[in-house]
Short mmCIF file of C-alpha atoms in Angstrom, two decimals:
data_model
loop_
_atom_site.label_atom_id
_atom_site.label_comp_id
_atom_site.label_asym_id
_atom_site.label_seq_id
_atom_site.Cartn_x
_atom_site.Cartn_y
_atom_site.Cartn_z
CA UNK A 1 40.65 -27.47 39.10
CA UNK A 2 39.88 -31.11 38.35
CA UNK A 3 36.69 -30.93 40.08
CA UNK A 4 35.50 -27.83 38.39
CA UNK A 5 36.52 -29.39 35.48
CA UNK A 6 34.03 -32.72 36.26
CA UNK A 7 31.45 -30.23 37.49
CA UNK A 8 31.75 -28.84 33.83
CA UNK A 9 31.10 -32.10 32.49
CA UNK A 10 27.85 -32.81 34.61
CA UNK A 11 26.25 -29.12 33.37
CA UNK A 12 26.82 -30.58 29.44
CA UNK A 13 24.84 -33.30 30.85
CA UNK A 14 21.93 -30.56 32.10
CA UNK A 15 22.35 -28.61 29.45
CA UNK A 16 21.60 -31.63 26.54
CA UNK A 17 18.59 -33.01 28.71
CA UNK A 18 17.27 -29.50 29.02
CA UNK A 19 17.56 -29.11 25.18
CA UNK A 20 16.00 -32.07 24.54
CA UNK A 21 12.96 -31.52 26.71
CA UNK A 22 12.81 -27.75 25.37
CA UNK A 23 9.21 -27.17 25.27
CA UNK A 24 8.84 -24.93 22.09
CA UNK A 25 9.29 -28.10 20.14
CA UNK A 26 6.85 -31.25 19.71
CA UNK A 27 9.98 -33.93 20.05
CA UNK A 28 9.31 -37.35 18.36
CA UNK A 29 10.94 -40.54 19.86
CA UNK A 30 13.50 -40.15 16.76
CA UNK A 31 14.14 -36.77 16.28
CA UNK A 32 14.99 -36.50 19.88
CA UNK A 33 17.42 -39.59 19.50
CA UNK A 34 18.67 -37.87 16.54
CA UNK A 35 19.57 -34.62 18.12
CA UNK A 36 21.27 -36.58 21.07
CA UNK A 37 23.47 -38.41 18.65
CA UNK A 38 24.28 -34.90 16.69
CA UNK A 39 25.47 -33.26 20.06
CA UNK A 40 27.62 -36.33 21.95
CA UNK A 41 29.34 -36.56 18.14
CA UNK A 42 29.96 -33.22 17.77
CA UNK A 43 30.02 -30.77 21.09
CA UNK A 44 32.12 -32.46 24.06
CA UNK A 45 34.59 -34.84 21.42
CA UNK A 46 37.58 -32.18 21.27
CA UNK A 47 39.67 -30.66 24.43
CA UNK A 48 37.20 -28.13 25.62
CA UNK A 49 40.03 -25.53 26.38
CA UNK A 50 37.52 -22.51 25.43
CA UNK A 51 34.82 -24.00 27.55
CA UNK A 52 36.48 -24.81 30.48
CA UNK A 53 38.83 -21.25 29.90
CA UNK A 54 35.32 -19.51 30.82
CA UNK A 55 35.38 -21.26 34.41
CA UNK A 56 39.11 -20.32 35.09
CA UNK A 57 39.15 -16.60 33.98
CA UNK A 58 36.14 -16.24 36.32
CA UNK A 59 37.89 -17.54 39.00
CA UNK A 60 41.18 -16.13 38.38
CA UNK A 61 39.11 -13.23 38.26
CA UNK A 62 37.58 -13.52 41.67
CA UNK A 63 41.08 -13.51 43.23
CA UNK A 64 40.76 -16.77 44.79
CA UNK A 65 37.24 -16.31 46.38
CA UNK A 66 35.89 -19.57 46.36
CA UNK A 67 32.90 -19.61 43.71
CA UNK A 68 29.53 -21.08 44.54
CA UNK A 69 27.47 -23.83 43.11
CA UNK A 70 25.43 -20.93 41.49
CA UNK A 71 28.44 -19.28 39.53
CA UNK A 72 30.64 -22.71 38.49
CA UNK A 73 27.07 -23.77 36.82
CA UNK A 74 26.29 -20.13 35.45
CA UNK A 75 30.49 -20.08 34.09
CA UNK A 76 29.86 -23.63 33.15
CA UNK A 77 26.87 -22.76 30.90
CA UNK A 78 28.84 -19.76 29.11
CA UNK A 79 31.63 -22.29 28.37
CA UNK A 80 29.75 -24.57 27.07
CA UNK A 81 27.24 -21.96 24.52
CA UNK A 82 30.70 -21.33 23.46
CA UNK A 83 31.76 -25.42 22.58
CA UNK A 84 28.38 -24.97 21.08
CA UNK A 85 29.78 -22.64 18.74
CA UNK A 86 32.34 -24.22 17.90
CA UNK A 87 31.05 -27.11 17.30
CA UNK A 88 28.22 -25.05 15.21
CA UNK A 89 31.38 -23.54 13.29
CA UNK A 90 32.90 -27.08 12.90
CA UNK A 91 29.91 -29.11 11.55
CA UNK A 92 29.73 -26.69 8.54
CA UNK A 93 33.49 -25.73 7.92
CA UNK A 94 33.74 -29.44 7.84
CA UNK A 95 31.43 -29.81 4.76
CA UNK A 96 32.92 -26.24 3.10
CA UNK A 97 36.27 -28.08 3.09
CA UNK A 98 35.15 -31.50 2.25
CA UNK A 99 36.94 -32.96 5.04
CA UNK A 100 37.42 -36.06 6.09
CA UNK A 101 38.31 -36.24 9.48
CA UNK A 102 37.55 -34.11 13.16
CA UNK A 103 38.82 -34.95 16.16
CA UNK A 104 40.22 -38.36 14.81
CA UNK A 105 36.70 -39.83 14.13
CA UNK A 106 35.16 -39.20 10.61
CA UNK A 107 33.19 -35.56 10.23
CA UNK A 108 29.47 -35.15 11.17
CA UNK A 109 28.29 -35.09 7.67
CA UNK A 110 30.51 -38.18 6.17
CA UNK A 111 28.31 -40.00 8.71
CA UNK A 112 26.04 -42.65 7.25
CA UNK A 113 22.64 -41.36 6.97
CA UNK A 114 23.76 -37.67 8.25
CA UNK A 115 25.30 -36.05 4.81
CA UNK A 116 23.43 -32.41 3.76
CA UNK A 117 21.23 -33.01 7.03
CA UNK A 118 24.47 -31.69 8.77
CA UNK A 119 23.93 -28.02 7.43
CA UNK A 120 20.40 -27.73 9.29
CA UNK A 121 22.13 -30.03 12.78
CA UNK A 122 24.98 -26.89 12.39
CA UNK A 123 22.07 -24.21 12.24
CA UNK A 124 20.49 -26.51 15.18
CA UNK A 125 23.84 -25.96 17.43
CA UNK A 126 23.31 -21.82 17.00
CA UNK A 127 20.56 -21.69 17.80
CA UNK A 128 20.86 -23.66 21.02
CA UNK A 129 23.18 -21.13 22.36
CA UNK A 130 20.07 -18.87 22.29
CA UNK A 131 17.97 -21.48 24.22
CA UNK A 132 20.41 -22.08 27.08
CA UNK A 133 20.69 -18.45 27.51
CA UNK A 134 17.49 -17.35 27.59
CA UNK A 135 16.76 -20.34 30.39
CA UNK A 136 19.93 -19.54 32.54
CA UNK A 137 20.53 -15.75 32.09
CA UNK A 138 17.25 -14.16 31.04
CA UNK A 139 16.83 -12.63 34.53
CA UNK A 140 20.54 -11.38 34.91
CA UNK A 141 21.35 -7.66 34.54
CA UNK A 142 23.99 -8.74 31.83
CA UNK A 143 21.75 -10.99 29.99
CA UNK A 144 21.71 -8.28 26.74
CA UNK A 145 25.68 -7.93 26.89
CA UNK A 146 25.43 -11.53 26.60
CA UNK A 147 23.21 -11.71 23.79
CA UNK A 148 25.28 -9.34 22.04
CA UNK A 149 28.75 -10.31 23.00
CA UNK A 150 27.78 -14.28 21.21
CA UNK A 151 26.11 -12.84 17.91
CA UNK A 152 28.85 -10.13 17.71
CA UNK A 153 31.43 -12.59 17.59
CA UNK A 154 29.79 -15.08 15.64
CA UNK A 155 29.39 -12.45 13.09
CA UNK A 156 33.18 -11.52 13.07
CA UNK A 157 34.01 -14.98 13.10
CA UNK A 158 31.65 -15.47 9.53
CA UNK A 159 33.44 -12.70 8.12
CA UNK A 160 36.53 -14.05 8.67
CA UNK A 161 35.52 -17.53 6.95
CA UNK A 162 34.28 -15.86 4.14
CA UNK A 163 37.70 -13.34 3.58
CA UNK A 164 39.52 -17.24 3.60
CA UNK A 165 37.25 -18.45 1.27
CA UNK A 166 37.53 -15.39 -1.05
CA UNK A 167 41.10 -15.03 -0.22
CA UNK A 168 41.40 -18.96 -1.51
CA UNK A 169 39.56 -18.62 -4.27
CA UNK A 170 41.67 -15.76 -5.91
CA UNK A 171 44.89 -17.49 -4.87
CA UNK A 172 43.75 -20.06 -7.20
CA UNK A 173 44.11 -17.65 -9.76
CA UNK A 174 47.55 -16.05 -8.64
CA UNK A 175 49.17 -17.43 -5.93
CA UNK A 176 51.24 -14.12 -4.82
CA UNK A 177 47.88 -12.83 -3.91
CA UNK A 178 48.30 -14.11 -0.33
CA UNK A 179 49.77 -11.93 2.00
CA UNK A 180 50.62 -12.30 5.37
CA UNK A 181 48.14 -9.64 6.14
CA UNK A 182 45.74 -11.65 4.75
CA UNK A 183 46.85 -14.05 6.82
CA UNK A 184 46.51 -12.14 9.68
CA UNK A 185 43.24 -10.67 9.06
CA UNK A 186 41.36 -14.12 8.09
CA UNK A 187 42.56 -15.30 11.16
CA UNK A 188 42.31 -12.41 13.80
CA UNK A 189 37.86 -12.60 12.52
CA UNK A 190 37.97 -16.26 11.55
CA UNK A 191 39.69 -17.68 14.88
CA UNK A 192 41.20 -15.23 17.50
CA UNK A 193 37.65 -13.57 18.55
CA UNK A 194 35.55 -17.03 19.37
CA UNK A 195 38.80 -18.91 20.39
CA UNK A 196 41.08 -15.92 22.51
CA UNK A 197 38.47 -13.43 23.11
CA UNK A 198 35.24 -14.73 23.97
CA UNK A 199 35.43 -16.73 26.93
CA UNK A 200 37.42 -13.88 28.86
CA UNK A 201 34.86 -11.96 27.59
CA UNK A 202 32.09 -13.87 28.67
CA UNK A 203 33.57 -13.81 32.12
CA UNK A 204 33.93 -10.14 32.31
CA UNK A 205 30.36 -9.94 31.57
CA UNK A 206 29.52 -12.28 34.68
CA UNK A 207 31.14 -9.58 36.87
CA UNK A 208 29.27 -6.58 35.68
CA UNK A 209 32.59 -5.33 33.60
CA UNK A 210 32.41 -2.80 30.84
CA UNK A 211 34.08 -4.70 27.47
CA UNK A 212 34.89 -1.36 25.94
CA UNK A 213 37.34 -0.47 29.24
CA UNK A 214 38.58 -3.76 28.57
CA UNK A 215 39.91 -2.95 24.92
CA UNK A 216 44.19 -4.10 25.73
CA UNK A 217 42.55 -7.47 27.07
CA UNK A 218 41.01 -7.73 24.14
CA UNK A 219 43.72 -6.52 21.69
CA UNK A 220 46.51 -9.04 23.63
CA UNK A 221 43.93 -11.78 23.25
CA UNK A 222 44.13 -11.19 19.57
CA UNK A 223 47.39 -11.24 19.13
CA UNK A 224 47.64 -14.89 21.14
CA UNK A 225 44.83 -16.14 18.62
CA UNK A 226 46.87 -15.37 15.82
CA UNK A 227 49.87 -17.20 17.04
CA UNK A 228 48.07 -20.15 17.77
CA UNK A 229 46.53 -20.17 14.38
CA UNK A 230 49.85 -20.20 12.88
CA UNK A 231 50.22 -22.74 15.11
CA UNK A 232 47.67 -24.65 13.78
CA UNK A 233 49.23 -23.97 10.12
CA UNK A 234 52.20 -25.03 11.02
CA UNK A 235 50.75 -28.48 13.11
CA UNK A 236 48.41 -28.84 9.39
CA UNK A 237 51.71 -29.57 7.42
CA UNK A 238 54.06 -30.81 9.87
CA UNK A 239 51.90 -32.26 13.15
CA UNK A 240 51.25 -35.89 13.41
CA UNK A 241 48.04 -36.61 12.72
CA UNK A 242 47.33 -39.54 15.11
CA UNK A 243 48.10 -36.25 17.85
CA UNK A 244 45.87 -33.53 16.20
CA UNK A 245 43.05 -35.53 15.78
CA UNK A 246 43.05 -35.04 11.98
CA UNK A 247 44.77 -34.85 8.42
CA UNK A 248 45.48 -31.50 7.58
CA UNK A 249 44.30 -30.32 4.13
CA UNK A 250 45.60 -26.60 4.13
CA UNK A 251 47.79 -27.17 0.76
CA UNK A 252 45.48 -29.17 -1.52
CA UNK A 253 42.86 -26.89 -0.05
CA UNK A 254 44.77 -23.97 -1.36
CA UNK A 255 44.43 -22.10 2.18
CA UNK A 256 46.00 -18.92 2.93
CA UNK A 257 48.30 -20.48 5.18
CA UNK A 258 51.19 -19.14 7.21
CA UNK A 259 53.66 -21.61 5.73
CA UNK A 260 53.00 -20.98 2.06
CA UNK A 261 53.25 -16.97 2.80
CA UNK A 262 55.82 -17.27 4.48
CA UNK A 263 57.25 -19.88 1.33
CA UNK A 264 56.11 -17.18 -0.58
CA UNK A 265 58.48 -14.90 0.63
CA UNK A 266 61.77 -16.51 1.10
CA UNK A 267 61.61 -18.96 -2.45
CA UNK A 268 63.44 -17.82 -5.64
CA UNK A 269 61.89 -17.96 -8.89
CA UNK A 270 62.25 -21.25 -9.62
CA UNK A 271 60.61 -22.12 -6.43
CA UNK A 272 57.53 -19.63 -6.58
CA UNK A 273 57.03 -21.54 -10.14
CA UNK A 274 57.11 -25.05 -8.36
CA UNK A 275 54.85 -23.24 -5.49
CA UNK A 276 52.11 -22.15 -8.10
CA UNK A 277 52.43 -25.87 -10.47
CA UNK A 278 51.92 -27.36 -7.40
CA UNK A 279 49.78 -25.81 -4.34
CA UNK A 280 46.31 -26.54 -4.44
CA UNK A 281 45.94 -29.87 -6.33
CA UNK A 282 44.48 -32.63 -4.24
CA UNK A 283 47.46 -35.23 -6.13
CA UNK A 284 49.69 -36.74 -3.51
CA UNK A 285 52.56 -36.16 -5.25
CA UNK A 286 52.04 -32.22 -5.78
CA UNK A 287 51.18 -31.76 -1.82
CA UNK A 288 54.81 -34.01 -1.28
CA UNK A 289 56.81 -31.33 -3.59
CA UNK A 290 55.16 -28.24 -1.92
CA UNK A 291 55.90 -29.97 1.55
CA UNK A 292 59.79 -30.99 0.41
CA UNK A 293 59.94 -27.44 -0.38
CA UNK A 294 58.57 -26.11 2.59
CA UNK A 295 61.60 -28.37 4.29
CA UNK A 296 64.28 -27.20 1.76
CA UNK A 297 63.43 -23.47 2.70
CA UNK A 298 63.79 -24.64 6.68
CA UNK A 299 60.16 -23.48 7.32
CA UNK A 300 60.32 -25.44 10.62
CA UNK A 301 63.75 -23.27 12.10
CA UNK A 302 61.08 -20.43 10.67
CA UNK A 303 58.68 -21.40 12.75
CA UNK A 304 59.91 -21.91 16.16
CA UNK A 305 61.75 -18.30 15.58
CA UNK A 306 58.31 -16.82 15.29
CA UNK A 307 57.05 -18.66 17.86
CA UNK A 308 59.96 -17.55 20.79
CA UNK A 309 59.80 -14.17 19.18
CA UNK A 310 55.80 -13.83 19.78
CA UNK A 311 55.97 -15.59 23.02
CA UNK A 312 58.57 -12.83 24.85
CA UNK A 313 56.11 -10.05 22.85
CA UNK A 314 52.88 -11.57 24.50
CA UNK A 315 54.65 -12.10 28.01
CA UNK A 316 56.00 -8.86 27.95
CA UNK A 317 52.26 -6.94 26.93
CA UNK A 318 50.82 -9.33 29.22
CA UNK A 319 53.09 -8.15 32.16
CA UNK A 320 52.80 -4.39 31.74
CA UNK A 321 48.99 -5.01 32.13
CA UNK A 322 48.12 -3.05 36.04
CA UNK A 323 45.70 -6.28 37.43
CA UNK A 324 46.91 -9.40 38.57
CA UNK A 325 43.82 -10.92 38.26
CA UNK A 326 44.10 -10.13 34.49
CA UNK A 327 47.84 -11.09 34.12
CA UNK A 328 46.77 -14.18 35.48
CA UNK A 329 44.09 -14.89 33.03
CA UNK A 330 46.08 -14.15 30.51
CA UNK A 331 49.20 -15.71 31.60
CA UNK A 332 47.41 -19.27 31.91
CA UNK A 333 46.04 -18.82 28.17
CA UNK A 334 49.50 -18.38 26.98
CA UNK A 335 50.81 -21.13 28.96
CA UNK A 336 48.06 -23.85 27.44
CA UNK A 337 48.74 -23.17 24.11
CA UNK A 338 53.15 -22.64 23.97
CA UNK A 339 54.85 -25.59 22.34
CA UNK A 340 51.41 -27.02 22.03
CA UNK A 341 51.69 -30.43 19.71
CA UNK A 342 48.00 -30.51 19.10
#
């Protein structure tokens, strides 16, 4: 695995030189230098685990044929259009929540010299994904699935960012607003479908499967990418941010987070009232009192029971599923994100 995961590597290397040489553009000496910058700071910085999840589902897929050069660089290429995404998805959620930090380095746009230019570099990184597929899969029978399968799920995904924008913005009118179905729904669009989905997907695809006989795949895949983003709730409030790479902002963003539902439903009145004085102000001391209440209500025992409860219910699904091959996928997702600290 370590040497599919360097081979991975080298193809970002391909891919970027291709991109920069794409012939539909007139390059300039700076632009070009600009557009290298924008993609070493922003695609290959964070852990790659959807990229490189592309490369092992095909070849847990395969059943332990040995892939050729042809398919790790063809796998390789789908991981990384989807690291493009991300990083697309990134670049501009990044400005939305006037962040300050990614990957522990500052954001793109806090960059000197970058700023607003960052919205066109994020439009840039979409429409890459479109380039490298059109050079590397144009004359493959599942080049349309492909297509379809990456603007599919980049529309879901928008969706779901704009339900957790709406959903924050009329929280910041009334606080009991947020449900955990909201919850569940901003983050089933907003994360499970690019993160959990996609890159099993996109390995299907390579193998001339049918997505729509692969709907349980897809549903258990869903259900993993909402645990992890409650995961990622959780890590916002209570993971250390010299681990995560950044300093979470879900409670002076007012974000429809798992921890202040979940607040939501176990405080008494007096605590709702401190809840709504004091969630989404930016002031230090307001985030501390949500946060000392989020410890006085034992949100972290909360936690780790929802997180052994959904583990046995994935590993269970997971386990009734007929293929191997497909437990296997599956089983290694589940496995790189349990007890995850970052």
């Amino acid at each position: 695995m370590s040497s599919l995961r360097s081979k991975f590597f080298d193809v970002y290397e391909v891919l970027k030189s291709e991109l920069l040489k794409d012939p539909a553009f007139d390059f300039t000496d700076e632009s070009r230098e600009w557009v290298e910058r924008m993609l070493d700071y922003n695609v290959p910085g964070g852990k790659c685990n959807r990229g490189l999840s592309v490369v092992d589902s095909y070849k847990l897929l395969k059943e332990g044929n040995e892939l050729s050069e042809d398919e790790i660089f063809l796998a390789s290429a789908l991981g990384w259009c989807i690291e493009w995404l991300q990083a697309y998805f990134l670049v501009l959620d990044d400005i939305m929540d006037s962040s300050h930090t990614r990957r522990g380095q500052p954001c793109w746009f806090r960059q000197p010299k970058v700023g607003m230019i960052a919205v066109n570099d994020g439009i840039l990184l979409r429409n890459h994904i479109g380039r490298v597929l059109k050079k590397h899969f144009h004359d493959k029978p599942y080049y349309v699935y492909l297509l379809e399968l990456f603007n599919e799920v980049e529309f879901q995904t928008t969706c779901g960012q704009m339900i957790d924008l709406i959903t924050a913005h009329l929280g910041q009118n009334d606080l009991s607003k947020y449900s955990l179905d909201d919850h569940t729904r901003i983050v089933e669009y907003k994360t499970a479908y690019y993160s959990f989905y996609l890159p099993v997907a996109c390995a299907l695809v390579m193998l001339g499967e049918n997505l729509d006989n692969h709907a349980n795949v897809r549903n258990i895949l869903l259900e993993m990418g909402i645990y992890f983003q409650v995961q990622d709730d959780y890590l916002d409030c209570f993971g250390d941010p010299t681990v995560i790479g950044k300093i979470g902002t879900d409670i002076e963003d007012f974000k429809c987070s798992w921890l202040v539902v979940k607040a939501l439903e176990l405080s008494n009145g007096e605590q709702k009232k401190l809840l709504h004085e004091n969630y989404g102000k930016v002031e230090p001391a307001c985030v501390a009192k949500v946060k000392e209440l989020y410890n006085t209500l034992n949100l972290q025992d909360v936690y780790l029971e929802y997180e052994s409860k959904s583990y046995d219910k994935l590993t269970r699904e997971i386990e009734a599923h007929p293929s191997k091959a497909v437990q296997a996928v599956l089983k290694s997702f589940l496995a790189k994100i349990y007890k995850r600290h970052k």
